[in-house]
XYZ file of C-alpha atoms in Angstrom:
433
model
C 11.538 -22.347 0.259
C 12.988 -18.803 0.015
C 16.494 -16.868 1.442
C 16.547 -16.555 4.305
C 17.383 -12.291 4.546
C 15.343 -8.836 3.704
C 14.060 -7.513 0.458
C 12.897 -4.447 -0.804
C 10.271 -4.693 -3.662
C 9.726 -1.385 -5.622
C 6.454 -0.914 -7.548
C 6.591 1.646 -10.198
C 3.235 2.124 -11.253
C 1.257 4.614 -13.674
C -1.206 5.914 -10.294
C 1.091 5.007 -7.437
C 4.501 3.575 -6.131
C 4.708 1.063 -3.698
C 7.580 0.160 -1.636
C 7.820 -2.766 0.662
C 9.791 -4.542 2.623
C 10.271 -7.446 3.505
C 11.971 -10.110 6.357
C 12.834 -13.854 4.637
C 12.782 -16.443 7.657
C 12.749 -20.478 6.553
C 11.069 -19.457 3.040
C 8.370 -17.261 5.555
C 7.560 -13.615 4.550
C 7.223 -11.312 7.369
C 6.285 -7.287 5.712
C 7.869 -4.461 8.675
C 7.481 -1.673 6.296
C 5.355 -0.336 4.245
C 5.725 2.633 1.452
C 3.288 4.373 -0.753
C 2.826 8.075 -2.803
C 1.215 8.854 -5.631
C 2.929 8.559 -8.921
C 4.856 11.213 -11.285
C 6.040 12.048 -13.914
C 4.426 7.867 -15.696
C 2.470 6.938 -18.090
C 1.023 4.209 -19.176
C 3.660 2.008 -17.324
C 6.450 4.278 -18.892
C 8.388 6.511 -17.446
C 8.871 10.337 -18.932
C 9.860 12.349 -16.892
C 12.533 11.398 -14.553
C 13.098 14.510 -12.068
C 9.002 13.814 -11.186
C 9.801 9.921 -11.230
C 12.901 10.508 -8.942
C 10.679 12.631 -6.252
C 7.861 10.304 -5.506
C 10.189 7.536 -5.756
C 12.008 8.363 -3.343
C 8.833 9.768 -0.632
C 7.220 6.175 -0.905
C 10.947 4.925 0.398
C 10.893 7.579 3.070
C 7.923 6.065 4.034
C 8.620 2.742 4.183
C 11.960 3.479 6.273
C 10.253 4.725 8.963
C 8.333 1.653 9.359
C 10.799 -0.537 8.968
C 13.505 1.387 11.164
C 15.573 0.465 8.424
C 17.579 2.744 6.119
C 16.962 1.658 2.397
C 20.265 0.762 -0.462
C 18.924 -2.029 -2.487
C 15.870 -2.636 -4.245
C 14.468 -4.991 -6.782
C 12.148 -3.322 -9.059
C 9.500 -4.181 -11.798
C 8.963 -2.995 -15.010
C 6.190 -3.394 -17.014
C 5.693 -5.349 -19.918
C 5.476 -2.856 -22.735
C 6.509 -4.097 -26.525
C 8.084 -7.428 -24.482
C 9.672 -10.338 -26.292
C 10.286 -13.787 -25.273
C 12.362 -16.451 -27.534
C 14.100 -19.199 -27.090
C 18.205 -19.548 -26.315
C 20.347 -21.927 -26.334
C 24.308 -21.756 -25.888
C 27.258 -24.605 -25.177
C 30.931 -25.255 -23.960
C 32.939 -27.165 -23.381
C 33.705 -27.635 -19.768
C 37.094 -25.710 -19.236
C 37.861 -27.526 -15.767
C 40.958 -30.159 -16.082
C 38.644 -32.226 -14.618
C 36.371 -32.109 -16.556
C 33.924 -31.088 -13.194
C 31.331 -28.242 -14.638
C 31.584 -25.489 -11.571
C 29.790 -22.420 -11.328
C 32.238 -20.875 -13.821
C 31.371 -22.925 -16.099
C 27.423 -22.151 -15.687
C 28.139 -18.650 -15.838
C 30.034 -19.180 -19.826
C 27.083 -21.490 -20.618
C 24.529 -18.824 -20.362
C 26.945 -15.987 -21.888
C 27.157 -18.216 -24.948
C 23.267 -18.130 -25.446
C 23.472 -14.760 -25.161
C 24.842 -14.039 -27.824
C 23.094 -12.532 -30.432
C 22.246 -10.054 -32.785
C 19.377 -7.836 -31.292
C 18.313 -4.281 -33.075
C 19.725 -1.318 -31.612
C 17.084 -0.187 -29.760
C 16.301 -3.614 -27.737
C 17.990 -4.786 -24.921
C 18.241 -8.225 -22.565
C 16.191 -8.654 -19.751
C 16.558 -11.400 -18.366
C 17.885 -14.990 -19.264
C 15.711 -17.768 -17.704
C 17.177 -20.996 -17.943
C 15.116 -24.387 -18.182
C 17.306 -26.878 -18.447
C 21.177 -27.728 -19.299
C 22.984 -30.892 -20.911
C 26.218 -32.645 -19.875
C 27.045 -34.424 -22.789
C 24.247 -35.520 -24.083
C 22.333 -36.417 -21.201
C 19.629 -34.090 -20.928
C 16.394 -33.014 -18.002
C 19.427 -31.918 -15.515
C 18.654 -28.340 -13.207
C 21.995 -28.061 -11.602
C 25.548 -29.915 -13.287
C 27.159 -28.500 -10.954
C 29.585 -31.382 -9.687
C 28.436 -33.169 -12.285
C 31.760 -34.333 -15.229
C 31.582 -33.839 -18.599
C 33.295 -32.835 -21.613
C 30.594 -30.680 -23.118
C 27.460 -28.537 -21.650
C 24.560 -26.797 -23.644
C 22.126 -24.964 -21.582
C 18.561 -24.328 -22.731
C 16.386 -21.456 -21.695
C 13.940 -18.091 -22.156
C 15.461 -14.646 -23.420
C 13.490 -11.917 -22.736
C 13.560 -8.667 -23.907
C 12.918 -4.809 -23.964
C 12.861 -1.725 -25.279
C 16.083 0.292 -24.077
C 15.111 3.309 -23.289
C 12.622 1.755 -21.066
C 15.190 0.005 -18.968
C 17.376 2.990 -19.170
C 14.721 5.153 -17.962
C 13.578 3.028 -14.558
C 16.940 2.045 -13.971
C 18.255 6.138 -14.674
C 14.940 6.976 -12.031
C 16.346 4.300 -9.225
C 19.669 5.814 -9.791
C 19.505 8.860 -9.540
C 16.350 7.777 -6.075
C 19.387 6.526 -4.712
C 19.290 3.161 -4.981
C 20.915 0.496 -5.625
C 19.338 -1.928 -8.570
C 19.394 -5.339 -8.145
C 17.717 -7.308 -10.112
C 15.354 -5.497 -12.677
C 12.536 -8.262 -12.970
C 9.010 -8.070 -15.892
C 5.842 -7.462 -14.096
C 4.145 -10.997 -14.971
C 7.478 -12.439 -14.573
C 7.417 -12.434 -10.825
C 3.288 -11.772 -10.434
C 2.723 -15.476 -11.581
C 4.540 -16.891 -9.248
C 3.308 -15.396 -6.575
C -0.531 -15.128 -7.301
C -0.362 -18.465 -10.082
C -0.432 -22.034 -7.462
C 1.632 -24.631 -8.613
C -0.945 -26.309 -11.331
C -1.907 -23.302 -12.231
C 1.854 -21.999 -13.348
C 2.589 -25.783 -14.933
C -1.323 -26.388 -16.640
C -1.692 -23.047 -18.065
C -3.350 -20.024 -17.096
C -4.155 -16.667 -18.160
C -2.927 -13.634 -15.751
C -4.230 -10.717 -15.897
C -2.762 -7.888 -14.150
C -5.953 -4.758 -14.252
C -4.000 -1.603 -13.429
C -3.765 2.137 -12.704
C -2.206 3.280 -16.543
C -2.811 -0.685 -18.906
C -3.746 -3.832 -18.324
C -1.354 -6.600 -18.839
C -2.512 -10.255 -19.555
C 0.477 -13.041 -19.691
C -0.473 -17.134 -20.432
C 2.487 -18.775 -18.065
C 2.100 -22.408 -19.142
C 5.268 -25.214 -17.850
C 5.945 -23.147 -15.616
C 7.512 -20.120 -17.769
C 6.022 -16.847 -19.410
C 4.672 -17.780 -23.317
C 2.978 -15.015 -23.963
C 2.612 -11.053 -22.748
C -0.122 -8.460 -24.110
C -0.739 -4.739 -22.647
C -3.851 -2.879 -23.155
C -3.328 1.168 -23.094
C -6.388 1.377 -21.212
C -6.266 0.508 -17.213
C -8.384 2.288 -14.586
C -6.909 6.284 -14.683
C -9.796 5.957 -18.158
C -13.060 4.511 -15.808
C -11.353 7.598 -14.445
C -11.189 10.089 -17.016
C -15.200 8.834 -18.182
C -16.634 9.646 -14.942
C -15.746 12.601 -14.695
C -16.218 13.797 -18.684
C -19.955 11.781 -17.910
C -21.052 13.469 -14.664
C -18.391 16.876 -15.656
C -17.161 16.556 -12.026
C -12.931 16.555 -11.031
C -10.844 13.794 -11.727
C -10.087 13.686 -7.420
C -14.006 13.815 -7.374
C -14.392 11.028 -9.903
C -11.977 8.383 -8.457
C -13.566 9.032 -4.906
C -17.157 8.077 -6.394
C -15.300 5.510 -8.002
C -13.591 4.051 -5.456
C -16.533 4.256 -2.621
C -19.857 3.729 -4.649
C -17.904 2.137 -7.800
C -19.895 -1.320 -9.245
C -17.822 -2.941 -12.129
C -21.066 -5.067 -12.808
C -24.075 -2.845 -13.659
C -26.138 -6.047 -12.610
C -24.543 -5.883 -9.360
C -25.667 -2.089 -8.280
C -28.810 -0.884 -7.226
C -30.936 1.485 -9.059
C -32.577 2.847 -5.848
C -29.105 3.478 -4.116
C -28.132 7.344 -4.859
C -25.199 10.020 -3.966
C -24.229 13.432 -4.444
C -21.605 14.958 -6.256
C -20.007 17.930 -6.487
C -20.772 19.512 -10.898
C -18.224 22.042 -12.651
C -20.283 24.709 -12.300
C -22.721 24.594 -10.805
C -23.376 24.587 -6.899
C -25.544 22.312 -5.952
C -24.150 18.669 -5.566
C -26.571 16.674 -8.111
C -27.978 13.274 -7.419
C -26.722 9.802 -9.126
C -27.771 6.400 -8.335
C -25.344 3.475 -8.567
C -26.931 2.158 -11.459
C -25.371 5.011 -13.762
C -21.731 5.103 -12.172
C -22.489 0.967 -12.757
C -23.043 1.442 -16.358
C -19.828 4.221 -17.021
C -17.819 1.933 -15.319
C -18.961 -0.811 -17.640
C -18.337 0.874 -20.685
C -14.922 0.730 -20.872
C -14.076 -2.597 -18.806
C -16.027 -3.950 -22.096
C -13.865 -2.678 -23.915
C -10.457 -3.206 -22.393
C -11.765 -7.093 -21.779
C -13.173 -7.602 -25.463
C -9.601 -6.376 -27.267
C -7.935 -8.655 -24.745
C -9.983 -11.496 -24.975
C -9.251 -11.382 -28.866
C -6.028 -11.454 -28.488
C -5.752 -14.319 -25.907
C -8.568 -16.259 -28.289
C -5.492 -16.146 -31.374
C -3.104 -18.177 -29.512
C -4.909 -20.114 -28.486
C -4.435 -19.045 -24.849
C -8.105 -20.540 -23.355
C -7.577 -23.939 -24.221
C -4.980 -24.289 -21.114
C -7.183 -25.515 -18.390
C -6.202 -22.909 -15.807
C -8.860 -20.148 -16.606
C -8.090 -16.696 -15.828
C -5.989 -15.380 -12.895
C -6.995 -11.630 -11.928
C -5.417 -8.964 -9.755
C -3.858 -5.176 -9.410
C -5.806 -1.854 -7.794
C -8.917 -1.815 -10.652
C -10.046 -5.605 -9.160
C -10.954 -3.905 -5.603
C -13.864 -2.803 -7.956
C -16.645 -5.649 -6.963
C -18.313 -7.386 -9.526
C -15.090 -7.501 -11.649
C -15.320 -11.510 -12.086
C -18.289 -11.534 -12.829
C -17.936 -9.309 -16.015
C -14.769 -11.005 -16.780
C -16.332 -13.578 -16.729
C -19.313 -13.856 -19.110
C -16.778 -11.303 -21.526
C -13.914 -14.391 -21.672
C -16.451 -17.197 -21.290
C -14.135 -19.487 -18.374
C -13.641 -19.370 -14.847
C -12.614 -16.198 -13.287
C -10.865 -15.796 -9.710
C -9.408 -12.853 -7.586
C -5.334 -12.823 -6.393
C -5.265 -10.918 -2.531
C -3.044 -10.564 -0.770
C -3.297 -12.441 2.490
C 0.204 -10.504 4.043
C -1.669 -8.440 6.886
C -2.385 -4.884 6.422
C -1.691 -5.225 2.597
C -5.308 -7.869 2.241
C -5.459 -5.214 -1.138
C -5.096 -6.349 -5.446
C -2.789 -3.267 -5.886
C -0.039 -4.179 -3.695
C 0.287 -7.759 -5.409
C 2.898 -7.023 -7.593
C 5.513 -5.032 -4.543
C 4.928 -8.215 -2.900
C 5.854 -10.449 -5.945
C 9.126 -8.556 -6.821
C 9.908 -9.833 -2.882
C 8.640 -13.401 -3.466
C 11.076 -13.412 -6.607
C 13.841 -11.893 -5.904
C 14.048 -14.158 -2.457
C 13.447 -17.499 -4.045
C 15.990 -17.863 -6.510
C 18.090 -20.741 -6.691
C 22.310 -20.057 -7.417
C 21.508 -21.292 -10.866
C 19.230 -18.785 -11.971
C 21.643 -16.314 -10.138
C 24.837 -18.203 -12.175
C 22.971 -17.418 -15.204
C 21.533 -13.765 -14.698
C 24.854 -12.617 -13.819
C 25.851 -13.448 -16.908
C 24.350 -10.092 -18.503
C 26.890 -8.327 -16.384
C 24.342 -6.951 -13.415
C 24.909 -6.193 -10.533
C 22.405 -9.419 -9.329
C 23.297 -9.950 -5.389
C 23.351 -12.668 -4.055
C 20.583 -14.086 -2.661
C 21.009 -14.532 0.766
C 22.578 -11.195 1.210
C 20.520 -8.593 3.064
C 19.427 -5.552 0.741
C 19.170 -2.999 3.904
C 21.104 -2.403 6.312
C 19.303 -2.473 9.401
C 19.829 0.360 11.988
C 18.259 -1.565 15.158
C 16.160 -3.687 15.293
C 13.137 -3.389 13.151
C 9.484 -3.157 14.274
C 6.946 -4.563 12.883
C 4.513 -2.942 11.319
C 1.006 -3.115 9.847
C -0.698 -0.744 7.392
C -3.040 -0.708 5.576
C -6.765 1.296 -25.788
C -6.235 -0.462 -27.599
C -3.239 -3.412 -28.259
C 0.226 -2.058 -27.443
C -0.421 -0.331 -30.866
C 0.072 -1.857 -34.537
C 2.364 -5.025 -33.335
C 3.949 -6.233 -36.274
C 2.430 -9.378 -38.603
C 5.320 -10.982 -38.396
C 5.762 -10.505 -34.905
C 2.868 -11.926 -33.689
C 3.100 -15.155 -36.658
C 5.999 -15.817 -34.798
C 4.524 -16.308 -30.937
C 1.999 -18.275 -32.349
C 4.410 -20.448 -33.709
C 6.160 -20.572 -30.394
C 2.864 -20.616 -28.472
C 2.263 -24.100 -30.405
C 3.856 -26.787 -28.112
C 2.691 -25.609 -26.000
C 0.323 -28.731 -24.887
C 3.994 -30.566 -26.923
């Protein structure tokens, strides 16, 4: 059940920045404001120009404020899975209270003990996810508070990312005049929104096709097990169209959205449309089939690289199949093309909130859902990082008046180290244990 309050999700993507304001009441999400602005200062999911990114964030926030009729001060933001590392962690402490009753402070201390490790200077801990607690040898405990014990242990997962990626993202948000409630790795929040309970439990591959890059995540036993980032996304498709047809990037983007098919078998040879060609006065007519062949060629390359990476770790042995979302999945025929390449069942996830029924809004919505459904134990563990995570019951924006309800309409992360990949294989070997 979600916690009551107002939450703001900030999705800083390569092609667009989306801000969604939603109110949670008794587990029900009610979207009250949306802002969307073309991205500036980002490349392949990573901030490369802070000033430009700040300006774009401020514009998107302003749109959401006007539609929701509130001032936005605090946001939950997503961070891409570039060079993300996932590893188990555990900590153990002696219960401090004389009565030996475990309290909030003990939970925070045992989480802090689990964070003690030697990290390379270029990496930073992003998130700690408690899995279970052990009290005097009794395991499988989700919330140990109020129990009697002498020794408390915590077992969980640790997510680390490059410091520069985390710092630049935080800097942009601060410079935009916002307070960061939490920074969540994108596949973690997206998996909890896009996948059913059974899919998260038995194991599913989640594919997010964005504008700047494409991400595959393996989720099993309700945990994020593995991520793969391909440095090509929807922008590369648009560039291909622009180069092959000798038209501007904006024109290529428009015809991709209006006439594009991901699967050339579904496109018609008889249907054609005009395009403006650089250096020619008169428009040139091309067929839907020809355009679809250009789009299919790039998507095939991305899917084949992704398929190779996922096969190496045995991800397709999981029964959940593949769930795809992200802006590129709006192209007709993409599920059929992916199914042909992956040789597994593929289904699309599209949000069902009115006015947001487009896969490009899935990530921003997932950030709201993730934050609203954090338990007190999750918050206590995360607070051990020394961040500024707020209580889940606290409203994240200051209301001016009653809100008005508004409906709106490459290659793999270059040369993975062999030892890192072998570590991943070893880590995933317990999928079915």
